[in-house]
Structures are given as C-alpha cells and as structure tokens.
CSV table of N, CA and C in Angstrom, one decimal:
chain,number,residue,atom,x,y,z
A,1,MET,N,-30.1,-29.2,44.7
A,1,MET,CA,-29.3,-29.6,44.5
A,1,MET,C,-28.8,-29.1,43.0
A,2,ILE,N,-28.2,-29.3,42.3
A,2,ILE,CA,-27.1,-29.8,41.1
A,2,ILE,C,-28.1,-29.2,40.2
A,3,THR,N,-28.0,-28.0,38.9
A,3,THR,CA,-28.4,-28.4,38.4
A,3,THR,C,-27.5,-28.1,36.9
A,4,THR,N,-26.6,-27.7,37.0
A,4,THR,CA,-25.1,-27.9,35.9
A,4,THR,C,-24.3,-28.0,36.7
A,5,LEU,N,-22.7,-28.7,36.0
A,5,LEU,CA,-21.4,-29.5,36.6
A,5,LEU,C,-20.6,-28.1,36.3
A,6,ARG,N,-19.1,-27.8,36.5
A,6,ARG,CA,-18.8,-26.6,37.0
A,6,ARG,C,-17.7,-27.5,36.5
A,7,PRO,N,-17.1,-26.0,36.4
A,7,PRO,CA,-15.1,-26.5,36.6
A,7,PRO,C,-14.6,-27.1,37.6
A,8,ILE,N,-13.7,-28.0,36.8
A,8,ILE,CA,-12.7,-28.8,38.5
A,8,ILE,C,-12.8,-27.9,39.8
A,9,PHE,N,-12.3,-27.1,39.4
A,9,PHE,CA,-12.1,-26.2,40.9
A,9,PHE,C,-13.0,-25.3,41.3
A,10,ASP,N,-14.0,-25.3,40.9
A,10,ASP,CA,-15.4,-24.8,41.6
A,10,ASP,C,-15.1,-26.5,42.6
A,11,TYR,N,-15.6,-27.5,42.7
A,11,TYR,CA,-15.5,-28.2,43.1
A,11,TYR,C,-15.2,-28.4,44.7
A,12,GLU,N,-14.0,-28.2,44.1
A,12,GLU,CA,-12.7,-27.7,46.4
A,12,GLU,C,-13.9,-26.9,46.8
A,13,ASP,N,-14.5,-25.7,46.6
A,13,ASP,CA,-15.4,-25.1,47.6
A,13,ASP,C,-15.9,-25.4,48.1
A,14,ASN,N,-16.1,-27.0,48.1
A,14,ASN,CA,-17.6,-27.3,48.8
A,14,ASN,C,-19.4,-27.2,48.8
A,15,ILE,N,-18.8,-26.4,48.2
A,15,ILE,CA,-21.0,-25.2,47.6
A,15,ILE,C,-21.4,-26.2,47.8
A,16,THR,N,-21.7,-27.1,46.2
A,16,THR,CA,-23.1,-27.8,46.7
A,16,THR,C,-22.3,-29.6,47.4
A,17,VAL,N,-22.6,-30.7,48.3
A,17,VAL,CA,-22.7,-31.4,49.2
A,17,VAL,C,-23.3,-32.0,48.4
A,18,ILE,N,-22.9,-33.0,48.3
A,18,ILE,CA,-23.5,-35.1,47.7
A,18,ILE,C,-23.7,-36.0,48.4
A,19,THR,N,-24.4,-35.5,48.7
A,19,THR,CA,-24.0,-37.0,50.5
A,19,THR,C,-24.7,-38.0,50.3
A,20,LEU,N,-25.1,-39.6,51.0
A,20,LEU,CA,-24.5,-40.5,51.1
A,20,LEU,C,-26.1,-40.9,50.3
A,21,GLU,N,-26.7,-40.5,51.5
A,21,GLU,CA,-28.4,-40.3,52.1
A,21,GLU,C,-28.9,-39.8,50.7
A,22,TYR,N,-28.6,-38.3,49.8
A,22,TYR,CA,-29.0,-38.5,48.6
A,22,TYR,C,-28.4,-39.5,47.8
A,23,LEU,N,-27.3,-39.8,47.6
A,23,LEU,CA,-27.5,-40.7,46.3
A,23,LEU,C,-28.0,-41.7,46.8
A,24,THR,N,-28.2,-42.0,48.0
A,24,THR,CA,-29.0,-44.0,47.6
A,24,THR,C,-30.4,-43.6,47.5
A,25,ALA,N,-30.8,-42.5,47.7
A,25,ALA,CA,-32.7,-42.3,47.5
A,25,ALA,C,-33.1,-41.8,45.7
A,26,GLN,N,-31.7,-41.1,45.2
A,26,GLN,CA,-32.2,-40.9,43.4
A,26,GLN,C,-31.7,-41.8,43.2
A,27,LEU,N,-30.8,-42.9,44.1
A,27,LEU,CA,-29.8,-44.0,43.0
A,27,LEU,C,-31.8,-45.6,43.5
A,28,CYS,N,-32.7,-45.6,44.2
A,28,CYS,CA,-32.6,-46.7,44.4
A,28,CYS,C,-34.7,-46.0,44.4
A,29,CYS,N,-35.0,-44.6,43.6
A,29,CYS,CA,-36.1,-43.8,42.9
A,29,CYS,C,-35.3,-44.1,41.2
A,30,LEU,N,-34.9,-44.9,40.7
A,30,LEU,CA,-33.8,-45.3,39.6
A,30,LEU,C,-34.2,-46.9,38.7
A,31,TYR,N,-34.1,-47.8,39.7
A,31,TYR,CA,-33.7,-48.6,40.6
A,31,TYR,C,-34.7,-49.3,41.4
A,32,ARG,N,-35.1,-51.2,41.0
A,32,ARG,CA,-35.3,-51.6,42.1
A,32,ARG,C,-34.8,-52.1,42.3
A,33,HIS,N,-33.6,-52.6,42.4
A,33,HIS,CA,-32.5,-53.1,43.6
A,33,HIS,C,-31.9,-52.5,44.1
A,34,CYS,N,-31.6,-51.8,44.7
A,34,CYS,CA,-30.1,-51.0,44.1
A,34,CYS,C,-29.2,-51.2,45.9
A,35,ARG,N,-27.9,-51.5,46.1
A,35,ARG,CA,-27.1,-51.1,47.1
A,35,ARG,C,-26.6,-49.9,46.9
A,36,VAL,N,-26.2,-48.6,48.1
A,36,VAL,CA,-24.4,-47.6,48.3
A,36,VAL,C,-24.0,-47.6,49.4
A,37,SER,N,-23.1,-48.3,49.8
A,37,SER,CA,-21.9,-47.9,50.7
A,37,SER,C,-20.4,-47.0,50.5
A,38,VAL,N,-19.8,-46.8,51.5
A,38,VAL,CA,-19.1,-47.2,51.1
A,38,VAL,C,-17.9,-47.5,51.6
A,39,LYS,N,-15.9,-47.4,50.9
A,39,LYS,CA,-15.5,-48.8,52.2
A,39,LYS,C,-14.4,-47.4,52.0
A,40,GLU,N,-14.0,-47.6,53.1
A,40,GLU,CA,-13.3,-46.1,54.2
A,40,GLU,C,-11.5,-46.0,53.8
A,41,SER,N,-11.8,-46.8,51.9
A,41,SER,CA,-10.3,-46.6,52.1
A,41,SER,C,-10.2,-46.3,50.6
A,42,PRO,N,-9.6,-45.9,50.8
A,42,PRO,CA,-9.0,-44.6,48.2
A,42,PRO,C,-8.8,-46.8,47.4
A,43,ILE,N,-9.5,-45.7,46.1
A,43,ILE,CA,-9.9,-47.2,45.3
A,43,ILE,C,-8.8,-47.0,44.9
A,44,SER,N,-7.3,-46.2,44.5
A,44,SER,CA,-6.4,-46.8,44.6
A,44,SER,C,-5.7,-48.1,45.1
A,45,GLY,N,-7.0,-48.3,46.5
A,45,GLY,CA,-5.9,-49.1,47.6
A,45,GLY,C,-4.8,-48.9,48.0
A,46,ILE,N,-3.9,-48.0,46.7
A,46,ILE,CA,-2.7,-47.4,47.9
A,46,ILE,C,-3.2,-45.9,49.3
A,47,PRO,N,-2.8,-46.2,50.8
A,47,PRO,CA,-3.5,-44.5,51.7
A,47,PRO,C,-2.3,-44.0,51.5
A,48,ASP,N,-1.1,-43.6,50.8
A,48,ASP,CA,-0.9,-42.5,50.0
A,48,ASP,C,-0.1,-41.9,49.6
A,49,GLU,N,-1.9,-40.8,49.0
A,49,GLU,CA,-1.8,-40.4,47.6
A,49,GLU,C,-0.6,-39.9,47.0
A,50,SER,N,0.3,-39.5,47.9
A,50,SER,CA,1.5,-38.9,46.8
A,50,SER,C,2.8,-40.5,46.5
A,51,GLN,N,2.3,-41.6,46.7
A,51,GLN,CA,2.8,-43.0,46.5
A,51,GLN,C,2.1,-43.1,45.3
A,52,ASP,N,1.5,-42.7,44.3
A,52,ASP,CA,0.0,-43.6,44.0
A,52,ASP,C,0.7,-42.8,42.5
A,53,GLU,N,1.4,-43.2,41.1
A,53,GLU,CA,1.2,-42.9,40.5
A,53,GLU,C,0.6,-43.0,38.8
A,54,PHE,N,-0.9,-43.0,39.5
A,54,PHE,CA,-1.1,-42.9,38.4
A,54,PHE,C,-2.4,-42.2,39.2
A,55,GLY,N,-1.4,-41.0,39.9
A,55,GLY,CA,-2.7,-39.8,40.3
A,55,GLY,C,-2.2,-38.2,39.4
A,56,SER,N,-2.3,-38.8,38.9
A,56,SER,CA,-2.3,-37.2,37.8
A,56,SER,C,-2.9,-38.4,36.5
A,57,TRP,N,-4.2,-36.6,36.0
A,57,TRP,CA,-4.9,-37.2,34.6
A,57,TRP,C,-3.4,-38.0,33.7
A,58,GLU,N,-3.2,-37.0,33.2
A,58,GLU,CA,-1.7,-37.1,32.8
A,58,GLU,C,-1.5,-38.5,32.1
A,59,SER,N,-1.0,-39.6,34.1
A,59,SER,CA,-0.3,-40.4,34.0
A,59,SER,C,-1.3,-41.8,33.0
A,60,VAL,N,-2.8,-41.0,34.0
A,60,VAL,CA,-3.6,-42.2,34.0
A,60,VAL,C,-4.1,-42.8,32.5
A,61,ILE,N,-3.9,-41.9,31.9
A,61,ILE,CA,-3.9,-41.6,31.0
A,61,ILE,C,-3.7,-41.7,29.8
A,62,ALA,N,-2.4,-41.6,29.8
A,62,ALA,CA,-1.2,-42.3,28.9
A,62,ALA,C,-0.9,-43.5,29.2
A,63,ALA,N,-1.2,-44.7,30.6
A,63,ALA,CA,-1.9,-45.7,31.1
A,63,ALA,C,-3.3,-47.0,29.7
A,64,GLY,N,-3.8,-45.8,30.3
A,64,GLY,CA,-5.0,-45.9,28.9
A,64,GLY,C,-4.2,-45.7,27.6
A,65,GLN,N,-4.0,-44.9,27.4
A,65,GLN,CA,-4.0,-45.5,25.9
A,65,GLN,C,-2.9,-46.6,25.3
A,66,SER,N,-1.5,-46.5,26.7
A,66,SER,CA,-0.8,-47.5,25.8
A,66,SER,C,-1.6,-49.4,25.6
A,67,TYR,N,-2.7,-49.4,26.7
A,67,TYR,CA,-3.1,-50.3,27.3
A,67,TYR,C,-4.4,-51.0,25.7
A,68,MET,N,-5.3,-49.3,25.8
A,68,MET,CA,-6.4,-49.8,24.5
A,68,MET,C,-5.7,-49.8,23.3
A,69,THR,N,-4.7,-48.6,23.1
A,69,THR,CA,-4.2,-49.0,21.0
A,69,THR,C,-3.2,-48.7,21.2
A,70,GLY,N,-2.0,-48.3,22.2
A,70,GLY,CA,-0.2,-48.7,22.5
A,70,GLY,C,0.0,-47.7,21.1
A,71,LYS,N,0.3,-47.8,20.6
A,71,LYS,CA,1.0,-46.8,19.5
A,71,LYS,C,0.4,-46.3,17.6
A,72,SER,N,-0.2,-47.7,18.4
A,72,SER,CA,-1.4,-47.1,16.7
A,72,SER,C,-1.8,-46.2,17.1
A,73,MET,N,-2.7,-45.1,18.3
A,73,MET,CA,-3.4,-44.4,17.5
A,73,MET,C,-2.6,-42.6,18.6
A,74,THR,N,-2.8,-41.8,17.2
A,74,THR,CA,-2.3,-40.7,18.5
A,74,THR,C,-3.0,-40.1,19.7
A,75,ARG,N,-3.2,-39.6,20.9
A,75,ARG,CA,-3.4,-38.9,22.1
A,75,ARG,C,-4.3,-38.5,21.2
A,76,GLN,N,-4.5,-37.9,20.6
A,76,GLN,CA,-5.8,-36.8,20.7
A,76,GLN,C,-6.4,-38.1,19.0
A,77,ALA,N,-6.8,-38.7,18.8
A,77,ALA,CA,-7.5,-40.1,17.7
A,77,ALA,C,-8.6,-40.3,18.9
A,78,TYR,N,-6.9,-40.8,19.8
A,78,TYR,CA,-7.7,-42.5,21.1
A,78,TYR,C,-8.5,-40.7,22.3
A,79,LEU,N,-8.2,-40.5,22.5
A,79,LEU,CA,-9.2,-39.5,23.1
A,79,LEU,C,-11.0,-38.8,22.8
A,80,ARG,N,-10.6,-38.9,21.5
A,80,ARG,CA,-11.5,-39.3,20.9
A,80,ARG,C,-12.5,-39.7,20.6
A,81,LYS,N,-11.7,-41.0,20.4
A,81,LYS,CA,-12.5,-42.0,20.4
A,81,LYS,C,-13.5,-42.9,21.8
A,82,TYR,N,-11.9,-42.7,22.5
A,82,TYR,CA,-12.7,-43.4,24.0
A,82,TYR,C,-13.2,-42.3,24.9
A,83,THR,N,-13.8,-41.1,24.7
A,83,THR,CA,-14.5,-40.1,25.4
A,83,THR,C,-15.8,-39.8,25.6
A,84,SER,N,-16.4,-40.4,26.1
A,84,SER,CA,-17.7,-40.5,26.5
A,84,SER,C,-18.8,-39.6,27.4
A,85,ARG,N,-19.9,-38.7,27.5
A,85,ARG,CA,-20.8,-38.4,28.2
A,85,ARG,C,-21.3,-38.8,29.4
A,86,ILE,N,-20.8,-38.1,31.0
A,86,ILE,CA,-21.8,-39.2,31.7
A,86,ILE,C,-23.1,-38.7,31.3
A,87,GLY,N,-23.3,-39.6,31.9
A,87,GLY,CA,-24.8,-39.9,31.2
A,87,GLY,C,-25.2,-39.5,32.6
A,88,PRO,N,-26.1,-40.7,33.3
A,88,PRO,CA,-27.5,-40.6,34.5
A,88,PRO,C,-26.5,-39.7,35.4
A,89,LYS,N,-27.7,-38.6,35.9
A,89,LYS,CA,-27.5,-38.0,37.1
A,89,LYS,C,-26.6,-38.6,38.2
A,90,TRP,N,-26.9,-39.4,38.4
A,90,TRP,CA,-26.2,-40.1,39.5
A,90,TRP,C,-24.4,-40.2,39.2
A,91,GLN,N,-24.4,-40.6,37.9
A,91,GLN,CA,-23.0,-40.7,37.7
A,91,GLN,C,-22.1,-39.3,38.0
A,92,GLN,N,-22.9,-38.5,38.1
A,92,GLN,CA,-22.6,-36.3,38.2
A,92,GLN,C,-22.3,-37.1,39.6
A,93,ASP,N,-23.5,-37.1,40.7
A,93,ASP,CA,-23.3,-36.5,41.3
A,93,ASP,C,-22.4,-37.2,42.5
A,94,ALA,N,-22.3,-38.4,41.9
A,94,ALA,CA,-21.1,-39.7,42.2
A,94,ALA,C,-19.9,-38.6,42.2
A,95,TYR,N,-19.4,-38.4,40.5
A,95,TYR,CA,-18.7,-37.9,41.1
A,95,TYR,C,-18.2,-37.0,41.9
A,96,ILE,N,-18.6,-35.4,42.4
A,96,ILE,CA,-18.9,-34.5,42.8
A,96,ILE,C,-18.8,-35.1,44.2
A,97,TRP,N,-19.3,-35.8,44.6
A,97,TRP,CA,-19.4,-36.9,46.0
A,97,TRP,C,-17.7,-37.7,46.0
A,98,ALA,N,-17.6,-38.4,44.8
A,98,ALA,CA,-16.1,-38.4,45.3
A,98,ALA,C,-14.7,-37.0,45.2
A,99,PHE,N,-15.1,-36.3,44.7
A,99,PHE,CA,-14.1,-35.2,45.0
A,99,PHE,C,-14.0,-35.1,46.2
A,100,GLN,N,-15.3,-35.1,47.1
A,100,GLN,CA,-15.0,-33.8,48.4
A,100,GLN,C,-15.1,-34.5,48.8
A,101,ASN,N,-14.5,-36.7,49.2
A,101,ASN,CA,-14.1,-37.7,49.8
A,101,ASN,C,-13.3,-38.3,49.2
A,102,PRO,N,-12.6,-37.3,49.2
A,102,PRO,CA,-10.7,-38.0,48.5
A,102,PRO,C,-10.4,-39.5,49.8
A,103,GLY,N,-10.5,-40.7,49.6
A,103,GLY,CA,-9.5,-41.5,50.9
A,103,GLY,C,-10.7,-42.5,50.6
A,104,LYS,N,-11.8,-42.1,50.1
A,104,LYS,CA,-12.5,-43.0,50.7
A,104,LYS,C,-13.6,-43.5,49.4
A,105,THR,N,-14.2,-44.8,48.9
A,105,THR,CA,-14.2,-45.1,47.0
A,105,THR,C,-16.4,-45.4,47.8
A,106,LEU,N,-16.7,-45.3,46.3
A,106,LEU,CA,-18.3,-45.6,46.6
A,106,LEU,C,-18.2,-46.6,46.2
A,107,VAL,N,-19.8,-47.6,46.8
A,107,VAL,CA,-19.7,-48.7,46.0
A,107,VAL,C,-21.3,-48.5,46.3
A,108,VAL,N,-21.8,-48.8,44.7
A,108,VAL,CA,-23.0,-48.4,43.7
A,108,VAL,C,-23.3,-50.7,43.4
A,109,GLU,N,-24.6,-50.3,44.6
A,109,GLU,CA,-24.7,-51.6,43.1
A,109,GLU,C,-26.0,-51.9,42.8
A,110,ILE,N,-25.9,-52.3,41.5
A,110,ILE,CA,-27.4,-52.0,40.6
A,110,ILE,C,-28.1,-53.6,40.3
A,111,LYS,N,-29.2,-54.2,40.7
A,111,LYS,CA,-29.8,-55.0,40.2
A,111,LYS,C,-31.6,-54.6,40.0
A,112,ASP,N,-32.1,-54.7,38.4
A,112,ASP,CA,-33.2,-55.1,38.1
A,112,ASP,C,-33.4,-56.6,37.2
A,113,SER,N,-34.1,-56.0,36.1
A,113,SER,CA,-33.8,-57.0,34.7
A,113,SER,C,-32.7,-56.6,33.8
A,114,LEU,N,-32.6,-55.3,33.6
A,114,LEU,CA,-31.6,-55.4,32.3
A,114,LEU,C,-30.3,-55.2,32.8
A,115,ARG,N,-30.2,-54.6,34.0
A,115,ARG,CA,-29.1,-55.3,35.0
A,115,ARG,C,-28.3,-55.5,36.3
A,116,ASP,N,-26.8,-56.0,36.4
A,116,ASP,CA,-26.7,-56.7,36.9
A,116,ASP,C,-25.5,-55.7,37.9
A,117,GLU,N,-24.7,-54.6,38.3
A,117,GLU,CA,-23.4,-54.1,38.3
A,117,GLU,C,-23.2,-53.1,39.5
A,118,ILE,N,-22.1,-54.1,39.9
A,118,ILE,CA,-20.8,-52.9,41.3
A,118,ILE,C,-20.0,-51.9,40.8
A,119,TRP,N,-20.5,-51.1,40.4
A,119,TRP,CA,-19.6,-50.0,40.2
A,119,TRP,C,-18.7,-49.8,41.7
A,120,TRP,N,-18.3,-48.8,41.9
A,120,TRP,CA,-17.2,-48.8,42.5
A,120,TRP,C,-15.7,-47.0,42.2
A,121,ILE,N,-17.0,-46.2,42.7
A,121,ILE,CA,-16.3,-44.7,41.9
A,121,ILE,C,-15.3,-43.5,43.5
A,122,GLY,N,-13.7,-43.1,42.2
A,122,GLY,CA,-13.4,-42.8,44.2
A,122,GLY,C,-12.7,-41.9,43.2
A,123,ARG,N,-12.4,-40.9,43.9
A,123,ARG,CA,-10.6,-40.1,44.4
A,123,ARG,C,-9.9,-40.3,43.8
A,124,ARG,N,-9.5,-40.1,42.4
A,124,ARG,CA,-7.6,-40.9,43.1
A,124,ARG,C,-7.4,-39.8,42.1
A,125,GLY,N,-6.0,-38.9,42.6
A,125,GLY,CA,-5.6,-37.7,42.7
A,125,GLY,C,-5.8,-36.3,41.9
A,126,GLU,N,-5.9,-36.2,40.5
A,126,GLU,CA,-6.7,-35.1,40.2
A,126,GLU,C,-7.9,-35.9,39.5
A,127,CYS,N,-8.7,-37.1,39.6
A,127,CYS,CA,-9.3,-37.5,38.8
A,127,CYS,C,-10.2,-38.4,39.5
A,128,VAL,N,-11.5,-38.4,38.8
A,128,VAL,CA,-12.1,-39.7,40.1
A,128,VAL,C,-12.0,-40.6,38.9
A,129,HIS,N,-12.8,-41.9,39.0
A,129,HIS,CA,-12.5,-43.0,38.7
A,129,HIS,C,-13.5,-43.4,39.1
A,130,PHE,N,-14.3,-44.6,38.2
A,130,PHE,CA,-14.9,-45.2,37.8
A,130,PHE,C,-15.5,-46.4,38.1
A,131,LEU,N,-15.5,-47.6,37.6
A,131,LEU,CA,-15.2,-48.7,37.1
A,131,LEU,C,-15.9,-49.3,37.8
A,132,LEU,N,-16.2,-50.8,37.3
A,132,LEU,CA,-16.6,-51.5,36.8
A,132,LEU,C,-16.1,-52.7,36.7
A,133,PRO,N,-15.0,-53.0,38.6
A,133,PRO,CA,-13.8,-54.2,39.1
A,133,PRO,C,-14.3,-55.6,38.2
A,134,HIS,N,-15.5,-56.3,37.9
A,134,HIS,CA,-16.5,-57.7,38.4
A,134,HIS,C,-16.7,-58.2,37.5
A,135,GLN,N,-16.6,-59.1,37.0
A,135,GLN,CA,-16.5,-59.7,35.7
A,135,GLN,C,-17.6,-60.1,35.2
A,136,ASP,N,-18.3,-61.4,36.5
A,136,ASP,CA,-20.4,-60.9,36.3
A,136,ASP,C,-20.7,-59.3,36.7
A,137,HIS,N,-20.4,-58.1,36.9
A,137,HIS,CA,-21.2,-57.0,37.1
A,137,HIS,C,-20.8,-56.2,36.6
A,138,GLY,N,-21.0,-56.2,35.6
A,138,GLY,CA,-21.3,-55.4,34.2
A,138,GLY,C,-19.7,-55.5,33.9
A,139,GLY,N,-19.0,-56.2,34.3
A,139,GLY,CA,-17.7,-56.7,33.3
A,139,GLY,C,-16.1,-55.6,33.7
A,140,GLU,N,-15.4,-55.4,32.8
A,140,GLU,CA,-14.0,-55.2,34.5
A,140,GLU,C,-13.7,-53.9,33.2
A,141,LYS,N,-14.1,-53.1,33.3
A,141,LYS,CA,-14.2,-51.2,32.2
A,141,LYS,C,-14.1,-50.8,33.7
A,142,ALA,N,-13.1,-49.4,33.3
A,142,ALA,CA,-12.2,-48.3,34.3
A,142,ALA,C,-11.7,-47.0,33.1
A,143,TRP,N,-13.2,-46.0,33.8
A,143,TRP,CA,-13.4,-45.1,33.3
A,143,TRP,C,-12.5,-43.9,34.2
A,144,VAL,N,-11.6,-42.6,32.8
A,144,VAL,CA,-11.6,-42.0,34.6
A,144,VAL,C,-12.0,-40.4,34.0
A,145,SER,N,-12.7,-39.5,35.2
A,145,SER,CA,-12.9,-38.2,34.2
A,145,SER,C,-12.4,-37.5,34.6
A,146,ARG,N,-12.1,-36.0,34.8
A,146,ARG,CA,-12.0,-35.0,36.1
A,146,ARG,C,-12.7,-32.9,35.4
A,147,ASN,N,-13.7,-33.6,34.8
A,147,ASN,CA,-14.8,-32.6,34.7
A,147,ASN,C,-16.4,-32.8,35.7
A,148,GLY,N,-15.9,-33.9,35.3
A,148,GLY,CA,-18.0,-34.5,35.8
A,148,GLY,C,-17.8,-34.8,34.6
A,149,LYS,N,-18.5,-34.4,32.8
A,149,LYS,CA,-19.2,-34.3,32.4
A,149,LYS,C,-18.8,-35.2,31.2
A,150,SER,N,-17.7,-35.3,31.2
A,150,SER,CA,-17.0,-36.3,29.8
A,150,SER,C,-16.0,-37.6,30.5
A,151,ARG,N,-16.1,-38.9,30.1
A,151,ARG,CA,-14.9,-39.3,30.9
A,151,ARG,C,-13.6,-40.5,30.2
A,152,VAL,N,-12.8,-40.9,30.1
A,152,VAL,CA,-12.2,-41.4,29.4
A,152,VAL,C,-11.9,-42.9,29.4
A,153,LEU,N,-12.6,-44.2,28.5
A,153,LEU,CA,-12.4,-45.6,28.6
A,153,LEU,C,-11.1,-44.8,28.8
A,154,VAL,N,-10.0,-46.0,30.1
A,154,VAL,CA,-9.1,-46.5,30.1
A,154,VAL,C,-8.9,-47.8,29.8
A,155,ASN,N,-9.4,-49.0,30.5
A,155,ASN,CA,-9.2,-49.9,30.9
A,155,ASN,C,-11.1,-50.9,30.2
A,156,VAL,N,-9.7,-51.8,29.6
A,156,VAL,CA,-11.4,-52.8,29.1
A,156,VAL,C,-10.9,-54.3,29.7
A,157,ASP,N,-11.4,-55.8,30.2
A,157,ASP,CA,-10.4,-56.8,30.6
A,157,ASP,C,-11.4,-57.8,29.9
C-alpha cells in the first residue's frame, strides 16, 4: 500500500502495483453502491497514442486555458485558479492504476444519498485524465494530473 505519492517518473517503475481488486475494495468500503470496471480502450478513444493531439501536458493545458478563460488570464493565473489537490485516496490510487495501465480506462460508478457519479480515469500521453463525462452523473467536467497530487480543471460544460 502506498503512503506517499512520488514524482511521476517513479510510477513507471511499477514498484507499487494498484490492482482493480484493490480499487474496488477501497471504493466499496467508502460508498454503499459502487461499481468499478475497465474499458479495454484508451480514454482518448484514439488507439494510436502518437496521433493524440492532447497527449502532451502543454497541449492539454493550453486547450484547457483557451476553453476556460480565453485570453483573459495568463497561464500562471489560470493554473493558480484551476489547480486543486487530488483529495480522495481512491483517486490518487486511480492515478497510479491509470499510469500503470495505458490504453485502458477505469470506470468508477458511485451512487449514494449525496452523489451519483460516473468517473472515467485513464492515462493520455504524459498525464492522467479524470472525467465526469455524463451531465446526469456528476456533471461534464475534466481534470488532468501529471503528478498524482494535484489536478487542473480543463473543461466544464
């Protein structure tokens, strides 16, 4: 079990392996109704990662800034305003899982009295995307992380 998150390059060594079974057990302890599954396709929907225009951190942050603020805010101000800590431990572990399972998408469905969310989490090039892709299940929001500790909001519909 991981107690602290290390820089991104350490995840590539697969020292700490986060399994689907571990994530499922963790989530089912937190939420009364949850389901964890895996889509055997990349979160981008693009089979060839080299063809993904949003595979680099810089490109996804530039697109997020353009969409969220346009030219009204500098990059530094955008990052300061829209960066938040990845709080739930299960999301920190999902980051590790996604990094260790490129080309797959983790699907986490949570239903309880406070929330009805469907998360899609997957590696896309240099970073991991956290998506709430359904309006009726948490909103249409997207965040990206490249360190497993913080994430940047890049889309809200």
